[in-house]
Each structure stands twice: as C-alpha cells, then as structure tokens.
mmCIF file of C-alpha atoms in Angstrom:
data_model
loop_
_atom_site.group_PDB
_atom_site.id
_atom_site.type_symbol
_atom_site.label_atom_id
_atom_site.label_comp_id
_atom_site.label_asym_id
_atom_site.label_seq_id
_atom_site.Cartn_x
_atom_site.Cartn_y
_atom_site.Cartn_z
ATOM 1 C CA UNK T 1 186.152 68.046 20.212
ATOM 2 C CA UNK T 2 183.769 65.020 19.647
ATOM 3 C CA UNK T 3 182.878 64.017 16.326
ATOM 4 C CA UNK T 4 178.985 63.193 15.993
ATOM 5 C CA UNK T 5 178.026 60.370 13.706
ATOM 6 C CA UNK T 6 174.884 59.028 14.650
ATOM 7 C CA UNK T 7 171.518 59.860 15.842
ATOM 8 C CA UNK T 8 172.023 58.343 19.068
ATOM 9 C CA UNK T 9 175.461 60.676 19.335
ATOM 10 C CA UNK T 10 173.226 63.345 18.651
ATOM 11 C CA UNK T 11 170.883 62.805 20.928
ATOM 12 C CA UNK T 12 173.485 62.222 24.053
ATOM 13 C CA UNK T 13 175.187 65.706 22.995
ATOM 14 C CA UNK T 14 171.575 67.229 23.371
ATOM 15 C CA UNK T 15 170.940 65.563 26.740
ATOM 16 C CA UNK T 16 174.632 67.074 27.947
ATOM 17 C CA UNK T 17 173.159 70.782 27.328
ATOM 18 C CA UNK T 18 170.867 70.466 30.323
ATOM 19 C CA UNK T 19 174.472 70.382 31.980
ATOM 20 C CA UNK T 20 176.052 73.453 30.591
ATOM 21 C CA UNK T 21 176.682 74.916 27.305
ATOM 22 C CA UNK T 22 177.474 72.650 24.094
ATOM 23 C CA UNK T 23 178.753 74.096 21.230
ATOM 24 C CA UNK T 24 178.754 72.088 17.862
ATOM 25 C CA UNK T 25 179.847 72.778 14.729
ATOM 26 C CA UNK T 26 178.581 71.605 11.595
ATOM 27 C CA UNK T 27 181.498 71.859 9.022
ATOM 28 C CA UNK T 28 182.170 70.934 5.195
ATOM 29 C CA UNK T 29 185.054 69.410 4.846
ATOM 30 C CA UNK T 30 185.403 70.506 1.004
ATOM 31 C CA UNK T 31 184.440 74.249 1.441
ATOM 32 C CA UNK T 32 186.977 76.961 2.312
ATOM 33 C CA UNK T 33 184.469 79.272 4.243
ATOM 34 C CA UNK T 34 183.850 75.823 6.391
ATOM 35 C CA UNK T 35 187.726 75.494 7.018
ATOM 36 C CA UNK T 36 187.442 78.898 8.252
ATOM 37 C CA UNK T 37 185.029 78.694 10.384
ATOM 38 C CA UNK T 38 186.499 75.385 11.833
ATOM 39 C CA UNK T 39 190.262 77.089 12.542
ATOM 40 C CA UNK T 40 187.807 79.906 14.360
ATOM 41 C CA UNK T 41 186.361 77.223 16.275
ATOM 42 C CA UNK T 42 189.395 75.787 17.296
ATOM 43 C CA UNK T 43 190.890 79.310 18.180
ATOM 44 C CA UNK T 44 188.148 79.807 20.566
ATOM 45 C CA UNK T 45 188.612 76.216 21.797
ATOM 46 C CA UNK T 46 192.105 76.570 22.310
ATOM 47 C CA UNK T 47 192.130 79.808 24.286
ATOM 48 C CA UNK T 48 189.325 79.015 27.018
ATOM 49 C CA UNK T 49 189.244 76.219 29.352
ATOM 50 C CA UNK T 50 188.679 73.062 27.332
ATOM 51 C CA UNK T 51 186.248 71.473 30.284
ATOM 52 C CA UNK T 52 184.056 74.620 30.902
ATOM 53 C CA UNK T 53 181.952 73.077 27.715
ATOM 54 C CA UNK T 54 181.239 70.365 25.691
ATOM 55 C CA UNK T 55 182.564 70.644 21.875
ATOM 56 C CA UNK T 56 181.297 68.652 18.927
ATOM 57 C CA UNK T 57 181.349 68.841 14.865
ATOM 58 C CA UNK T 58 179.377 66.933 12.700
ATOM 59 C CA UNK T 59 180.536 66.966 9.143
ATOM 60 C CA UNK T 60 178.115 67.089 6.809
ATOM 61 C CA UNK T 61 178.984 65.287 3.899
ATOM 62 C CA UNK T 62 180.118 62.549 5.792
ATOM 63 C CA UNK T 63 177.159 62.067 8.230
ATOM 64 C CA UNK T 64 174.760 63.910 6.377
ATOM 65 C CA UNK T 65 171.360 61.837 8.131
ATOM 66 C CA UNK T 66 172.470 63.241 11.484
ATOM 67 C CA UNK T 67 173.429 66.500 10.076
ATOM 68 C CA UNK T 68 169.867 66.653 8.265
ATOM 69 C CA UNK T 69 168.282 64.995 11.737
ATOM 70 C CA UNK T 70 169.905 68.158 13.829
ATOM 71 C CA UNK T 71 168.596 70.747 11.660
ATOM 72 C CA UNK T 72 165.086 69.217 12.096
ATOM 73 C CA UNK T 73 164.831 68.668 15.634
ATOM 74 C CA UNK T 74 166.313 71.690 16.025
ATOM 75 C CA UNK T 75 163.855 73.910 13.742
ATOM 76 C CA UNK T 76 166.561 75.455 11.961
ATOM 77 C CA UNK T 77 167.625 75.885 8.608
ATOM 78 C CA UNK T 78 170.319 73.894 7.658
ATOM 79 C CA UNK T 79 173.452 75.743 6.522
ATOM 80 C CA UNK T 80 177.436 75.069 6.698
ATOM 81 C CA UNK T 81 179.358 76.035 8.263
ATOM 82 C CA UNK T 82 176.680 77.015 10.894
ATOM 83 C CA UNK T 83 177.953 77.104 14.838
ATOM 84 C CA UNK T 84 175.360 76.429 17.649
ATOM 85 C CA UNK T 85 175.223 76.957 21.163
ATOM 86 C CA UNK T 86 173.024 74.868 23.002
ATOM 87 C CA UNK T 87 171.853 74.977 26.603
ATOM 88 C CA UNK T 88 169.097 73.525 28.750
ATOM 89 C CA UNK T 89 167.763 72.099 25.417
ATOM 90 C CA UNK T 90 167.283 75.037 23.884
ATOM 91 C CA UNK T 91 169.048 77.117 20.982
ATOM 92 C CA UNK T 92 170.833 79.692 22.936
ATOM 93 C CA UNK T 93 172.525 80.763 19.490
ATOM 94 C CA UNK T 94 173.126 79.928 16.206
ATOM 95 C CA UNK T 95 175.471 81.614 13.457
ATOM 96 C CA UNK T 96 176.631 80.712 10.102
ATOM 97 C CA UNK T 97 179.391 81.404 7.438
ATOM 98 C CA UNK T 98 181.650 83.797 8.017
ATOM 99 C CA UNK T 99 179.840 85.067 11.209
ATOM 100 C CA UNK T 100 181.352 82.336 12.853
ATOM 101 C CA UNK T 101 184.292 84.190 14.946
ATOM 102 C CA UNK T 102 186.273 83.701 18.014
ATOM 103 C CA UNK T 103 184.910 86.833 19.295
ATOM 104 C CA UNK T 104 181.379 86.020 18.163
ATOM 105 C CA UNK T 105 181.563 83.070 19.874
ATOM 106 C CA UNK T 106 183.068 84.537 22.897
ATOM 107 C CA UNK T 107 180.144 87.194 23.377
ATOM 108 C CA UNK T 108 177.149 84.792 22.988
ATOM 109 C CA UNK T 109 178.828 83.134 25.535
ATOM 110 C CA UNK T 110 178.902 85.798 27.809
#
C-alpha cells in the first residue's frame, strides 16, 4: 500500500484509476475507529491478489493539504476513516467509519 503525500501523488493515483480500480484509504492515525478501519483494509488487502488493484492511504493529520485537496476534487465530504474506490476517474464508492469492512469492500468490488 502506497502512502500519498503530495498533490502530485494524488494526482498520479487518480490517473492509475483509468487503469483499474484504486482503493485509498484516508486514515487517522490517533483515532481507534481509524485503526479499525485500517486492520479491515489490510484484511481485505491481504486475502485478494495484491496486483489486481492499486492501494493507497493518506493520513490525515500528517498530510492534511492533500487529504483536504482529495476531498475537493473529489466533491465529497471529508470524513476519517473514509475508504474510496475509484475507477475510470470516477467515485465508484465511498464509505466511512465503521462501514468500512472486508466484506463491504469485497461487494462494491464485485
């Protein structure tokens, strides 16, 4: 899983999603329900096939401009944890809290 710092991150991770699904994670590294939804995120990770998509966090404390710059490109509300799905440029889904499951993750990719 990539770690996305800067805009220009950002914007290569967008560009990928014309390729195939991205999925990326925007995770507090001092809140529990964050920590939670990261170890669900790494489940998931860890039980498919690590190339069939690209994986990415940004942490928002830590690089909260491109956190803040995501949310606004994006059109969406910012909230953390909050998991996204991205293809062909587009928001193919978006959950937050503790919504953000294996399984959940799992059937909006299906």
């Amino acid at each position: 899983m990539k770690e996305i710092t800067t805009d220009q991150e950002w914007h290569d991770l967008f560009k990928q999603s014309d390729d195939g699904p991205v999925l990326l994670l925007k995770h507090s590294t001092t809140c529990p329900i964050s920590a939670e939804a990261y170890d669900e995120f790494q489940s998931f990770i860890n039980s498919s096939n690590e190339n069939a998509h690209t994986y990415a966090m940004v942490k928002v404390i830590e690089s909260r401009p491109v956190s803040n710059l995501i949310s606004e490109e994006l059109g969406v509300k910012h909230e953390s944890p909050q998991l996204f799905i991205l293809d062909k440029k587009q928001v193919k889904w978006v959950d937050s809290h503790f919504s953000i499951t294996k399984k959940k993750i799992e059937k909006a990719l299906a």
